[in-house]
Backbone as numpy.savetxt, mean C-alpha at the origin, in Angstrom:
# Nx Ny Nz CAx CAy CAz Cx Cy Cz
10.47 -0.81 -9.73 10.31 0.70 -10.06 11.23 0.97 -11.27
10.72 1.63 -12.26 11.43 1.98 -13.46 11.09 3.40 -13.81
11.90 4.30 -13.56 11.58 5.70 -13.85 12.29 6.18 -15.14
12.16 5.36 -16.24 12.84 5.82 -17.49 11.95 6.76 -18.30
10.64 6.80 -18.29 9.85 7.71 -18.99 9.39 8.91 -18.15
9.07 8.64 -16.89 8.65 9.65 -16.00 9.20 9.35 -14.59
9.15 10.34 -13.76 9.62 10.23 -12.43 8.70 9.33 -11.56
9.35 8.71 -10.56 8.59 7.99 -9.61 8.78 8.70 -8.28
7.71 9.09 -7.65 7.79 9.87 -6.42 7.12 9.03 -5.39
7.88 8.78 -4.24 7.36 8.06 -3.16 7.46 8.95 -1.93
6.26 9.34 -1.41 6.15 10.21 -0.27 6.66 9.61 1.10
6.83 10.56 1.97 7.27 10.17 3.41 6.33 9.23 3.95
6.84 8.16 4.54 6.00 7.17 5.27 5.21 6.18 4.37
5.37 6.32 2.99 4.65 5.43 2.08 5.30 4.04 2.18
4.48 3.07 1.75 4.88 1.67 2.03 4.56 0.92 0.67
5.53 0.51 -0.08 5.36 -0.27 -1.33 5.90 -1.63 -1.00
4.93 -2.63 -1.11 5.25 -3.96 -0.65 5.84 -4.90 -1.82
6.10 -6.07 -1.42 6.77 -7.01 -2.42 5.95 -7.12 -3.75
6.76 -7.36 -4.73 6.39 -7.65 -6.14 5.41 -6.58 -6.78
5.57 -5.39 -6.29 4.82 -4.25 -7.02 5.63 -3.71 -8.19
4.93 -3.20 -9.16 5.55 -2.57 -10.33 5.10 -1.16 -10.43
6.04 -0.20 -10.40 5.68 1.17 -10.58 6.39 1.78 -11.88
5.64 2.31 -12.77 6.16 2.72 -14.01 5.28 3.91 -14.55
5.78 4.50 -15.65 4.95 5.65 -16.16 4.90 5.62 -17.63
3.90 6.29 -18.17 3.77 6.53 -19.57 4.77 7.70 -19.89
5.35 7.91 -21.04 6.25 8.99 -21.27 5.73 10.40 -20.83
6.46 11.14 -20.10 6.10 12.40 -19.71 5.23 12.54 -18.51
4.87 11.43 -17.93 3.85 11.43 -16.83 4.62 10.74 -15.58
4.36 11.28 -14.41 4.96 10.69 -13.22 4.02 9.66 -12.55
4.61 8.77 -11.79 3.91 7.85 -10.89 4.13 8.35 -9.48
3.05 8.62 -8.77 3.17 9.28 -7.44 2.47 8.60 -6.38
3.15 8.28 -5.25 2.51 7.69 -4.15 2.74 8.70 -2.96
1.71 9.40 -2.53 1.82 10.55 -1.57 2.12 10.02 -0.26
2.35 10.94 0.69 2.80 10.48 2.10 1.71 9.40 2.66
2.30 8.42 3.32 1.56 7.44 3.99 0.73 6.59 3.12
1.00 6.64 1.81 0.26 5.71 0.89 0.71 4.36 1.17
-0.16 3.36 0.97 0.18 1.96 1.27 -0.13 1.08 0.02
0.80 0.52 -0.56 0.60 -0.17 -1.83 0.87 -1.72 -1.51
-0.23 -2.49 -1.68 -0.23 -3.90 -1.26 0.56 -4.70 -2.31
0.95 -5.89 -1.83 1.72 -6.87 -2.67 1.22 -7.08 -4.07
2.11 -7.02 -4.94 1.82 -7.30 -6.34 0.99 -6.23 -7.06
0.71 -5.10 -6.54 0.08 -4.08 -7.29 0.86 -3.47 -8.33
0.14 -2.98 -9.41 0.81 -2.24 -10.42 0.27 -0.82 -10.50
1.22 0.14 -10.44 0.85 1.52 -10.55 1.52 2.02 -11.84
0.73 2.60 -12.74 1.31 3.04 -14.03 0.86 4.48 -14.27
1.76 5.45 -14.06 1.56 6.88 -14.41 0.34 7.43 -13.64
0.17 7.03 -12.37 -1.02 7.49 -11.65 -0.52 8.24 -10.44
-1.54 8.81 -9.71 -1.27 9.39 -8.43 -2.07 8.75 -7.33
-1.45 8.25 -6.25 -2.13 7.64 -5.17 -2.07 8.71 -4.02
-3.25 9.14 -3.61 -3.28 10.23 -2.59 -2.78 9.83 -1.19
-2.62 10.82 -0.46 -2.22 10.81 0.96 -2.96 9.72 1.71
-2.36 8.82 2.37 -2.99 7.90 3.29 -4.03 7.00 2.65
-3.82 6.73 1.34 -4.67 5.81 0.54 -4.08 4.35 0.64
-4.86 3.48 0.33 -4.46 2.04 0.31 -4.85 1.48 -1.09
-3.92 0.82 -1.72 -4.11 0.08 -2.94 -3.94 -1.36 -2.58
-5.02 -2.12 -2.75 -5.03 -3.52 -2.41 -4.10 -4.39 -3.16
-3.86 -5.58 -2.68 -2.95 -6.52 -3.34 -3.40 -6.81 -4.81
-2.50 -6.93 -5.71 -2.73 -7.29 -7.14 -3.69 -6.43 -7.85
-3.78 -5.15 -7.38 -4.65 -4.21 -8.15 -3.83 -3.54 -9.16
-4.46 -3.01 -10.22 -3.80 -2.34 -11.26 -4.51 -0.91 -11.34
-3.56 0.14 -11.31 -4.10 1.52 -11.38 -3.33 2.13 -12.53
-4.21 2.47 -13.50 -3.66 2.93 -14.82 -3.30 4.34 -14.94
-2.78 4.73 -16.11 -2.23 6.13 -16.43 -3.41 7.16 -16.06
-2.97 8.17 -15.51 -3.89 9.39 -15.26 -4.84 9.21 -14.15
-4.82 8.10 -13.45 -5.72 7.89 -12.34 -5.38 8.75 -11.22
-6.28 9.51 -10.58 -6.08 10.35 -9.41 -6.82 9.66 -8.30
-6.21 8.88 -7.46 -6.85 8.28 -6.27 -6.79 9.24 -5.11
-8.06 9.56 -4.65 -8.06 10.54 -3.60 -7.63 10.16 -2.28
-7.21 11.12 -1.38 -6.70 10.81 -0.13 -7.61 9.94 0.66
-7.00 9.06 1.54 -7.72 8.14 2.32 -8.68 7.28 1.67
-8.51 6.96 0.46 -9.36 5.94 -0.32 -8.78 4.62 -0.05
-9.52 3.63 -0.35 -9.15 2.22 -0.28 -9.56 1.57 -1.60
-8.65 1.02 -2.28 -8.90 0.21 -3.49 -8.75 -1.28 -3.07
-9.85 -2.07 -3.26 -9.88 -3.47 -2.95 -8.94 -4.28 -3.76
-8.57 -5.40 -3.21 -7.65 -6.30 -3.87 -8.21 -6.78 -5.25
-7.33 -6.84 -6.23 -7.45 -7.20 -7.56 -8.38 -6.27 -8.37
-8.56 -5.07 -7.90 -9.28 -4.15 -8.67 -8.52 -3.63 -9.90
-9.31 -3.23 -10.93 -8.61 -2.60 -12.14 -9.26 -1.21 -12.29
-8.41 -0.24 -12.08 -8.87 1.18 -12.12 -8.49 1.74 -13.55
-9.50 1.98 -14.41 -9.17 2.46 -15.83 -8.44 3.81 -15.84
-7.71 3.99 -16.89 -7.00 5.20 -17.06 -7.89 6.43 -17.02
-7.21 7.57 -16.49 -8.02 8.86 -16.38 -9.06 8.91 -15.36
-9.29 7.96 -14.58 -10.38 7.86 -13.66 -9.94 8.77 -12.41
-10.93 9.60 -11.91 -10.61 10.44 -10.81 -11.52 9.92 -9.70
-10.86 9.53 -8.62 -11.59 8.94 -7.49 -11.55 9.96 -6.30
-12.70 10.36 -5.93 -12.76 11.37 -4.78 -12.10 10.77 -3.47
-11.66 11.61 -2.64 -11.12 11.29 -1.31 -12.17 10.40 -0.56
-11.54 9.52 0.27 -12.29 8.67 1.10 -13.29 7.78 0.37
-12.90 7.25 -0.75 -13.85 6.39 -1.47 -13.31 4.91 -1.31
-14.34 4.01 -1.25 -14.09 2.54 -1.33 -14.21 2.22 -2.75
-13.20 1.54 -3.33 -13.19 1.27 -4.84 -12.95 -0.29 -4.95
-13.83 -0.91 -5.69 -13.68 -2.38 -5.95 -14.10 -2.77 -7.30
-13.63 -3.91 -7.78 -14.07 -4.51 -8.96 -13.07 -4.37 -10.16
-13.60 -4.96 -11.31 -12.81 -4.94 -12.51 -13.83 -4.86 -13.63
-14.13 -3.66 -14.26 -13.47 -2.40 -13.93 -13.92 -1.96 -12.59
-13.04 -1.12 -11.87 -13.28 -0.63 -10.52 -14.37 0.44 -10.51
-15.17 0.43 -9.33 -16.19 1.41 -9.20 -16.16 1.89 -7.76
-16.51 3.09 -7.45 -16.64 3.55 -6.19 -17.94 3.07 -5.59
-17.90 2.31 -4.54 -19.15 1.69 -4.00 -19.71 2.50 -2.74
-18.85 3.19 -2.08 -19.23 4.04 -0.93 -18.15 4.78 -0.38
-18.44 5.62 0.63 -17.40 6.34 1.40 -16.69 5.44 2.38
-15.39 5.62 2.55 -14.72 4.90 3.63 -15.11 5.44 4.95
-15.24 4.59 5.95 -15.65 4.97 7.20 -14.47 5.43 8.05
-14.71 6.18 9.12 -13.71 6.65 10.02 -12.86 5.43 10.57
-13.66 4.30 10.90 -13.09 3.08 11.43 -12.10 2.59 10.45
-12.47 2.53 9.16 -11.66 1.94 8.15 -10.33 2.77 7.87
-10.57 4.03 8.07 -9.38 5.00 7.86 -8.46 4.77 9.04
-8.99 4.64 10.25 -8.11 4.32 11.40 -7.37 3.02 11.27
-8.06 2.04 10.78 -7.49 0.67 10.61 -6.36 0.80 9.56
-6.55 1.45 8.48 -5.55 1.65 7.46 -4.39 2.45 8.03
-4.61 3.48 8.58 -3.55 4.33 9.25 -2.74 3.53 10.24
-3.31 2.76 11.03 -2.66 1.91 12.01 -1.73 0.82 11.31
-2.30 0.24 10.26 -1.54 -0.73 9.51 -0.37 -0.18 8.91
-0.51 0.97 8.34 0.68 1.73 7.75 1.67 2.03 8.75
1.27 2.54 9.93 2.14 2.78 11.08 2.94 1.64 11.47
2.27 0.49 11.50 2.98 -0.78 11.82 4.23 -1.13 10.80
3.96 -0.93 9.61 5.02 -1.00 8.60 6.07 0.02 8.80
5.63 1.23 9.11 6.76 2.30 9.37 7.64 1.92 10.58
6.96 1.41 11.51 7.70 0.95 12.72 8.64 -0.17 12.41
8.22 -1.12 11.58 8.94 -2.30 11.19 10.28 -1.77 10.52
10.14 -0.77 9.65 11.34 -0.27 8.92 12.29 0.38 9.84
11.76 1.17 10.79 12.59 1.77 11.84 13.30 0.75 12.74
12.61 -0.26 13.15 13.17 -1.31 13.88 14.30 -2.05 13.15
14.02 -2.36 11.86 14.97 -3.03 11.06 16.21 -2.21 10.90
16.12 -0.96 10.65 17.30 -0.02 10.52 18.09 0.07 11.85
17.33 0.26 12.98 17.94 0.38 14.25 18.66 -0.98 14.67
18.25 -2.14 14.17 18.74 -3.40 14.59 19.76 -3.98 13.68
20.14 -3.31 12.56 21.11 -3.88 11.53 22.47 -4.11 12.19
23.03 -5.19 12.10 24.36 -5.54 12.54 25.05 -6.44 11.54
26.30 -6.36 11.37 27.04 -7.35 10.51 26.89 -8.78 11.15
26.64 -9.75 10.23 26.55 -11.19 10.70 27.29 -12.07 9.72
27.54 -13.22 10.22 28.09 -14.29 9.39 26.94 -15.21 8.91
26.92 -15.73 7.70 25.81 -16.57 7.31 25.71 -17.79 8.16
24.47 -18.30 8.42 24.34 -19.57 9.21 24.77 -20.68 8.35
25.41 -21.65 8.99 25.71 -22.92 8.27 24.64 -23.93 8.62
23.83 -23.84 9.60 22.73 -24.69 9.94 21.77 -23.84 10.73
20.49 -24.34 10.79 19.48 -23.64 11.59 19.67 -23.76 13.06
19.67 -22.69 13.71 19.92 -22.65 15.14 18.77 -23.43 15.94
19.14 -24.08 17.00 18.16 -24.72 17.83 17.40 -23.57 18.60
16.18 -23.71 18.68 15.25 -22.81 19.54 15.35 -21.44 18.84
15.47 -21.24 17.60 15.51 -19.84 16.98 14.29 -19.12 17.26
14.33 -17.87 17.77 13.11 -17.18 18.14 12.40 -16.68 16.92
11.06 -16.53 16.98 10.22 -16.00 15.96 9.91 -14.58 16.25
9.07 -13.98 15.37 8.64 -12.62 15.61 7.60 -12.58 16.84
7.57 -11.36 17.56 6.68 -11.21 18.58 5.24 -11.05 18.02
4.24 -11.47 18.69 2.85 -11.40 18.28 2.48 -9.92 18.28
1.53 -9.48 17.42 1.05 -8.14 17.35 -0.53 -8.18 17.53
-1.00 -7.06 17.97 -2.52 -7.02 18.10 -3.12 -6.39 16.90
-2.37 -6.22 15.82 -2.92 -5.72 14.54 -3.73 -6.88 13.96
-4.95 -6.55 13.45 -5.84 -7.66 12.94 -6.24 -7.19 11.51
-6.76 -8.19 10.75 -7.27 -7.93 9.41 -8.60 -7.04 9.59
-9.00 -6.32 8.56 -10.20 -5.51 8.60 -11.55 -6.38 8.83
-11.45 -7.64 8.33 -12.49 -8.55 8.53 -12.71 -8.86 10.07
-11.51 -9.18 10.59 -11.56 -9.50 12.14 -11.96 -8.30 12.92
-11.47 -7.18 12.52 -11.85 -5.86 13.20 -13.42 -5.69 13.16
-13.86 -5.96 12.00 -15.42 -5.78 11.94 -16.06 -6.76 12.78
-15.60 -8.02 12.79 -16.23 -9.11 13.65 -16.32 -8.74 15.17
-15.10 -8.27 15.60 -14.96 -8.16 17.05 -15.58 -6.84 17.51
-15.91 -5.95 16.65 -16.53 -4.62 17.08 -18.07 -4.76 17.12
-18.62 -5.69 16.61 -20.06 -5.76 16.43 -20.71 -6.18 17.84
């Protein structure tokens, strides 16, 4: 994140994942509203991501884009500058196009996924303790507990 030309505003509960870039054109802010979810490697440049919207991995959202609340941008989409995307839109492609309205089921899936990341942050904060660096890998080192969160594709398969 580099707020040298314009502010970067990240709303409550928003989630910006690894390797994202957030920047702005001079005099323009980059905004991720509350519960926004920005997938790995996405680039946001001087745009607004609406409340509870999802930007897929490696997508590029350009200057002046207004991504409506509860919209989903598919992975690797390129959203041209000054594009206004209505709330609850499914957006895919390069250049990106609205292909349909997001379903209630997809909004519930997205909301649940974001809640999982929010809980992960709370758990991390609550569990922070000072440690000494490991000198070797511990025998029987525990892994993460399994979760019942599934990909959207799996959710679609199991509900049919």
